[in-house]
XYZ file of N, CA and C in Angstrom:
525
model
N 129.773 96.196 122.760
C 128.994 95.719 122.235
C 128.234 94.345 122.357
N 127.429 94.309 122.588
C 125.916 93.185 122.716
C 126.152 92.552 122.196
N 126.303 90.202 122.349
C 126.570 89.130 121.935
C 125.773 89.249 120.610
N 124.054 90.141 120.657
C 122.887 89.954 119.999
C 122.868 91.494 118.898
N 123.728 92.759 119.081
C 124.240 93.943 118.428
C 125.702 93.096 117.616
N 126.896 92.669 117.687
C 126.623 92.380 117.008
C 126.573 91.334 115.961
N 125.410 90.401 116.077
C 124.639 89.646 115.079
C 123.675 90.753 114.323
N 122.850 90.784 114.482
C 123.326 92.091 113.861
C 123.314 93.108 113.039
N 124.414 93.041 113.364
C 125.478 94.188 112.453
C 125.386 92.932 111.252
N 125.898 91.347 111.647
C 126.669 90.922 110.627
C 125.522 90.746 109.549
N 124.457 90.489 110.768
C 123.169 89.903 109.217
C 122.957 90.576 108.309
N 122.792 92.118 108.359
C 122.694 93.624 107.834
C 123.267 93.852 107.055
N 124.739 92.691 106.350
C 125.034 92.911 105.218
C 125.073 91.105 104.363
N 124.029 90.506 105.027
C 123.827 89.519 104.261
C 122.938 89.995 103.658
N 122.990 88.715 101.848
C 121.625 88.462 100.771
C 121.318 87.205 101.086
N 119.755 87.796 101.481
C 118.860 86.362 100.319
C 117.563 86.206 99.748
N 117.349 85.279 99.816
C 116.716 85.220 98.435
C 115.341 85.593 99.594
N 114.416 86.862 98.534
C 112.855 86.633 99.570
C 112.091 85.327 98.562
N 110.738 85.081 99.844
C 110.673 83.705 100.336
C 109.507 83.505 98.613
N 108.676 84.716 98.747
C 108.219 84.911 97.515
C 108.793 84.269 95.865
N 110.174 84.661 95.991
C 111.897 84.256 94.863
C 111.703 82.982 95.178
N 111.801 82.317 96.374
C 112.088 81.304 96.599
C 111.258 80.155 97.009
N 110.109 80.447 96.692
C 108.952 79.798 96.858
C 108.798 79.605 94.619
N 108.706 80.621 94.935
C 108.764 80.132 92.600
C 110.084 79.603 92.462
N 110.813 79.395 92.943
C 111.952 78.954 92.424
C 111.700 77.557 92.015
N 111.572 76.998 94.082
C 111.238 75.858 94.566
C 109.801 74.735 93.696
N 109.455 75.908 93.111
C 107.887 75.097 92.036
C 109.231 75.273 90.756
N 109.869 75.763 90.021
C 110.164 75.306 89.587
C 111.527 74.785 89.295
N 112.082 74.067 90.151
C 112.551 72.825 90.281
C 111.891 71.446 90.510
N 110.966 71.895 91.156
C 110.102 70.082 91.159
C 109.712 70.155 89.651
N 109.509 71.090 88.647
C 109.071 70.803 87.654
C 111.020 70.975 86.350
N 111.393 70.435 86.807
C 112.371 69.911 86.015
C 113.292 70.919 85.204
N 112.852 72.589 85.908
C 113.317 73.619 85.085
C 114.069 74.377 85.774
N 115.995 74.180 85.582
C 116.949 74.749 86.816
C 117.290 76.047 86.355
N 116.415 76.504 85.571
C 117.473 77.950 85.335
C 116.778 79.111 86.304
N 117.808 79.299 86.747
C 117.619 80.936 87.385
C 116.763 82.072 86.500
N 117.108 82.672 85.327
C 117.054 83.792 84.795
C 116.488 84.226 83.692
N 115.571 85.859 84.286
C 113.962 85.893 84.289
C 114.174 85.251 83.189
N 113.408 84.745 82.123
C 112.832 84.324 80.768
C 111.810 86.326 79.757
N 112.487 85.499 78.587
C 111.130 87.383 77.991
C 109.656 87.268 78.113
N 109.554 88.599 78.812
C 107.800 88.599 79.135
C 106.886 88.183 76.920
N 105.695 88.286 77.531
C 105.662 87.841 76.297
C 104.747 88.888 75.912
N 104.116 90.589 77.081
C 105.211 91.888 76.381
C 104.807 92.665 77.697
N 105.152 93.515 77.188
C 106.135 95.122 78.113
C 103.917 94.982 79.807
N 104.501 95.167 81.086
C 103.237 95.264 81.930
C 102.301 96.580 81.236
N 101.491 96.781 80.906
C 100.492 97.539 81.213
C 101.989 99.171 81.443
N 101.675 100.741 81.513
C 102.114 101.008 82.064
C 101.149 102.467 81.878
N 101.051 103.837 82.808
C 100.154 104.125 82.785
C 100.836 105.861 83.761
N 99.787 106.865 82.389
C 100.719 108.467 83.481
C 99.729 108.624 84.672
N 100.222 109.693 85.139
C 99.522 110.349 86.391
C 98.123 110.759 86.338
N 98.411 111.014 84.983
C 97.284 112.548 84.177
C 96.130 111.217 85.116
N 95.769 109.974 83.930
C 94.813 108.219 83.835
C 95.114 108.378 85.134
N 95.619 108.795 86.441
C 95.245 107.780 87.926
C 94.395 109.870 88.067
N 94.586 111.071 88.148
C 93.989 111.585 88.722
C 92.615 111.792 88.197
N 93.013 111.448 87.060
C 91.018 111.579 86.437
C 90.186 111.399 86.650
N 91.187 109.830 86.769
C 90.002 109.206 87.972
C 89.116 109.373 88.407
N 90.722 109.564 89.388
C 90.255 110.391 90.840
C 89.130 111.308 91.409
N 89.629 112.222 89.568
C 88.670 113.062 89.917
C 87.331 112.442 89.805
N 86.778 112.303 88.671
C 85.748 111.350 88.916
C 84.803 110.856 89.698
N 85.498 110.057 90.618
C 85.291 109.011 91.301
C 86.339 109.037 92.167
N 86.622 110.143 93.794
C 87.629 110.012 95.011
C 87.562 108.888 95.833
N 85.916 108.296 95.753
C 85.605 107.208 96.576
C 85.667 105.343 96.316
N 86.993 105.735 94.914
C 86.900 104.365 93.705
C 88.667 103.489 95.132
N 88.162 102.696 95.082
C 89.115 101.432 95.863
C 90.722 101.316 95.438
N 91.474 101.270 95.208
C 93.136 100.214 94.837
C 92.615 99.457 93.851
N 91.760 98.787 94.034
C 91.357 97.789 93.365
C 90.533 98.184 91.999
N 89.585 99.078 92.484
C 88.880 99.567 91.223
C 89.998 99.512 90.528
N 90.098 101.198 90.903
C 90.723 102.082 90.051
C 91.867 100.778 89.123
N 92.592 100.013 89.556
C 93.913 99.110 88.443
C 92.483 98.255 87.736
N 91.596 97.914 88.168
C 90.733 97.003 87.597
C 90.301 98.242 85.776
N 89.884 99.545 85.953
C 89.822 100.047 84.762
C 91.078 101.054 84.095
N 92.861 100.269 84.860
C 93.906 101.017 84.528
C 94.121 100.715 83.782
N 94.022 98.817 84.289
C 94.277 97.896 83.541
C 95.903 97.525 84.508
N 95.845 97.831 85.340
C 97.287 97.467 85.398
C 97.216 96.683 87.369
N 98.126 96.849 87.750
C 98.205 95.908 88.924
C 97.233 97.051 90.187
N 96.978 96.585 90.944
C 96.645 97.373 92.349
C 98.456 97.658 92.837
N 99.220 97.220 93.102
C 99.776 97.351 94.071
C 101.029 98.777 92.644
N 100.464 98.330 91.509
C 101.295 99.973 90.833
C 100.845 101.321 91.126
N 98.713 101.275 91.486
C 98.715 102.183 91.997
C 98.996 102.419 93.192
N 98.608 101.332 93.918
C 99.181 102.484 95.594
C 100.201 102.698 95.779
N 101.565 102.131 94.338
C 103.037 102.640 94.471
C 102.924 103.898 94.619
N 101.636 104.917 92.726
C 101.657 105.692 92.362
C 100.773 106.646 93.721
N 99.992 106.159 93.966
C 98.862 106.937 94.908
C 100.220 107.556 95.850
N 100.981 106.251 96.890
C 102.053 107.025 98.054
C 103.303 108.323 97.694
N 103.663 107.376 96.094
C 104.752 108.644 96.160
C 104.828 109.822 94.995
N 102.853 109.189 95.066
C 102.395 111.419 94.374
C 101.974 112.166 94.925
N 102.848 113.650 95.073
C 102.807 114.533 96.058
C 101.726 115.107 95.966
N 100.842 114.906 94.894
C 99.162 115.707 94.850
C 98.518 115.123 95.702
N 98.846 113.568 95.486
C 97.712 113.136 96.600
C 97.895 113.334 98.063
N 99.648 113.816 97.986
C 99.618 114.199 99.536
C 99.644 116.031 99.602
N 99.391 116.464 99.134
C 98.541 118.072 98.662
C 97.888 117.977 99.328
N 97.002 117.305 98.153
C 95.459 117.239 98.291
C 95.181 116.745 99.893
N 95.525 115.484 100.419
C 95.788 115.124 102.261
C 95.782 116.986 102.627
N 96.249 117.128 102.271
C 96.892 118.439 103.307
C 95.916 119.722 103.718
N 95.293 119.121 101.963
C 94.342 120.398 102.000
C 92.855 120.189 102.846
N 92.710 118.786 102.822
C 91.802 118.726 103.994
C 91.977 118.075 105.206
N 93.309 118.585 106.097
C 93.262 118.834 107.425
C 93.555 117.387 108.378
N 94.228 116.498 107.755
C 94.015 114.511 107.872
C 94.931 114.524 107.458
N 94.844 114.024 109.591
C 96.066 112.795 109.702
C 96.604 111.948 109.056
N 97.802 111.979 108.166
C 98.096 110.550 107.711
C 98.588 110.472 108.767
N 98.267 108.694 108.560
C 99.767 107.371 109.635
C 100.427 106.699 108.919
N 101.296 106.987 109.664
C 102.429 105.972 108.660
C 102.573 105.099 108.892
N 102.115 104.413 109.824
C 102.519 102.616 110.911
C 100.986 101.554 109.554
N 101.992 100.722 110.046
C 100.768 99.107 109.528
C 99.752 99.690 111.022
N 98.842 98.602 110.417
C 98.231 98.179 111.777
C 98.217 98.057 112.421
N 98.967 96.934 112.266
C 100.055 96.182 113.542
C 101.487 96.341 114.187
N 100.664 97.833 113.989
C 102.078 98.624 114.166
C 102.495 97.796 115.933
N 104.448 98.538 116.456
C 104.727 98.265 117.849
C 104.903 99.109 118.461
N 103.948 100.870 117.947
C 102.538 101.479 118.847
C 102.140 100.439 119.885
N 101.453 99.935 119.353
C 100.351 99.558 119.828
C 99.914 98.463 120.956
N 100.541 99.169 122.196
C 100.931 98.191 123.534
C 99.624 97.315 123.232
N 100.206 96.076 124.682
C 100.097 94.863 123.692
C 98.428 94.822 124.881
N 98.429 96.469 126.015
C 96.270 95.748 126.344
C 95.671 96.341 124.918
N 96.124 96.703 123.948
C 95.167 97.684 122.891
C 94.544 96.070 121.705
N 95.035 95.264 121.442
C 95.439 94.656 121.082
C 94.033 93.416 120.436
N 93.892 93.401 121.181
C 92.299 92.497 120.999
C 91.100 93.329 120.875
N 91.658 94.969 121.339
C 90.250 96.058 120.450
C 91.270 95.916 119.329
N 92.358 96.587 118.735
C 91.908 96.677 117.607
C 92.490 95.004 116.663
N 92.736 94.138 116.957
C 92.359 93.121 115.799
C 91.319 92.913 115.904
N 90.407 92.867 117.048
C 88.390 92.412 116.491
C 88.209 94.020 115.455
N 88.578 94.858 116.235
C 87.786 96.042 115.624
C 88.714 96.175 113.985
N 90.119 95.744 113.470
C 89.838 96.075 111.927
C 89.333 94.755 111.578
N 89.019 93.491 111.917
C 88.070 92.951 111.413
C 86.624 93.390 111.097
N 85.653 94.097 111.802
C 84.859 94.867 111.546
C 85.258 95.346 110.555
N 85.791 96.548 110.883
C 86.263 97.033 109.566
C 86.713 96.982 108.224
N 87.141 95.996 107.362
C 87.374 95.122 106.535
C 86.167 95.378 105.052
N 85.109 95.812 105.308
C 83.924 96.038 104.377
C 83.418 97.171 104.566
N 83.847 97.995 105.650
C 83.467 99.779 106.033
C 84.597 100.537 105.214
N 83.582 101.352 105.161
C 83.697 102.410 104.036
C 83.103 103.828 104.778
N 83.524 105.150 104.282
C 83.530 106.140 105.255
C 83.778 107.050 104.838
N 82.891 108.606 103.562
C 82.181 109.239 103.133
C 83.351 110.025 103.620
N 82.678 110.931 105.794
C 83.421 111.897 106.927
C 83.870 111.163 107.761
N 85.092 112.226 107.912
C 84.899 112.595 109.352
C 84.294 111.386 110.290
N 82.708 112.564 109.742
C 81.998 112.718 111.165
C 81.150 111.055 111.540
N 81.387 110.318 109.687
C 80.480 109.507 109.774
C 81.269 107.848 110.511
N 83.181 108.001 110.273
C 84.692 107.537 110.994
C 84.227 107.005 112.725
N 83.927 108.519 112.689
C 83.839 109.195 114.243
C 82.499 108.165 114.861
N 81.241 107.848 113.640
C 80.014 107.499 114.449
C 80.010 106.189 114.639
N 80.871 105.704 114.066
C 80.554 103.863 113.905
C 81.930 103.529 115.165
N 82.807 104.468 114.536
C 83.991 103.758 115.650
C 83.607 103.851 117.058
N 82.685 104.795 118.073
C 81.348 105.020 118.954
C 80.652 104.491 118.997
N 80.113 103.703 118.194
C 79.082 102.964 118.229
C 79.174 101.269 118.462
N 80.382 101.581 117.536
C 81.368 99.689 118.536
C 82.087 100.417 119.448
N 82.160 100.688 120.031
C 82.683 100.869 120.733
C 82.151 100.648 122.555
N 80.784 101.459 122.281
C 79.273 101.503 123.354
C 78.365 99.711 122.957
N 79.273 98.646 121.864
C 78.798 97.595 121.470
C 78.764 97.154 122.335
N 79.917 96.809 122.659
C 81.496 95.759 123.214
C 80.166 96.074 124.264
N 79.884 93.995 125.532
C 79.906 94.392 126.341
C 81.377 94.441 127.619
N 81.367 94.742 129.372
C 82.743 94.101 129.887
C 82.991 93.863 129.300
N 82.827 91.570 128.885
C 83.581 90.666 129.288
C 84.228 90.982 127.987
N 83.620 91.493 126.958
C 85.013 90.986 125.863
C 86.347 92.411 126.615
N 86.175 93.599 127.036
C 86.603 94.229 127.152
C 87.771 93.318 128.913
N 86.859 92.689 129.479
C 87.678 91.971 130.714
C 88.563 90.991 129.804
N 88.277 90.437 129.310
C 89.069 88.880 127.672
C 90.023 89.521 127.323
N 89.914 91.096 126.824
C 91.328 91.560 126.322
C 92.634 92.045 127.856
N 92.387 92.355 128.630
C 93.057 92.185 130.384
C 93.324 91.032 130.222
N 92.748 90.303 130.600
C 93.001 88.786 131.027
C 94.023 88.282 130.092
N 93.637 87.636 129.064
C 94.705 87.614 128.436
C 95.759 88.084 127.608
N 96.598 89.287 128.913
C 97.495 89.912 128.758
C 98.498 88.529 129.906
N 98.889 89.253 130.803
C 99.629 87.553 131.112
C 100.569 87.076 130.132
N 99.858 86.200 129.895
C 100.403 85.351 128.653
C 100.502 86.090 127.415
N 100.067 86.750 126.811
C 100.671 87.417 125.590
C 102.330 88.352 126.180
N 102.287 88.906 127.867
C 103.334 89.024 128.497
C 104.539 88.056 127.988
N 104.252 87.281 128.483
C 104.952 85.315 128.070
C 105.516 85.531 127.090
N 104.898 85.061 125.596
C 104.861 85.355 124.348
C 105.823 86.347 124.006
N 105.397 87.739 124.070
C 106.221 87.924 124.109
C 108.289 88.076 124.518
N 108.014 88.156 126.399
C 109.322 86.993 126.651
C 109.739 86.211 126.327
N 109.021 85.298 126.374
C 109.902 83.697 125.903
C 110.595 83.471 124.614
N 110.113 85.305 123.410
C 110.064 85.239 121.277
C 111.263 85.974 121.693
N 111.764 86.392 122.941
C 113.145 87.176 123.189
C 113.646 88.270 120.675
N 112.048 89.302 121.253
C 112.364 89.974 120.359
C 111.348 89.581 119.287
N 111.217 88.225 118.481
C 111.350 87.345 117.326
C 109.557 88.406 117.621
N 109.121 88.723 116.490
C 108.060 88.769 115.958
C 107.085 87.775 115.959
N 105.522 87.926 115.869
C 104.999 86.825 115.679
C 102.930 87.104 116.313
N 102.212 86.821 115.235
C 101.195 86.519 115.193
C 99.962 86.942 116.298
């Protein structure tokens, strides 16, 4: 077993405090509060039934998670969790014959030569909404056609720099 593999195996058993938690504690300590126990909350967070979410989705499938959360008076994360874990949603997507992509936008599956393309496309897509597959396909086709040769040349020219960054990073993540 290599030194890197041994270190990785040992690191799996280490328990660490998350960044959000450590920032919260730092702020408390800075303010003189050294108690790290959770305090009683003023009220219990609102919960909702899946039926409420289903009814809202039946009314209008184009609602965003943020809109659903505001209507249900819960966090966007609560809605997201229900949608991801709900078998009804998964079954509904199967009826649409959609390919559900499990990987995040910054996937290790994306090769470096695609990085420039997808980073720019993700920025352009941030405010878009498509009612159909055909609209999505048309938008992507026209977006790619709108890019000049220099856009693609730039992406190719930056490959050596990006490769150097990957190699010098020794497997570490970077932006």
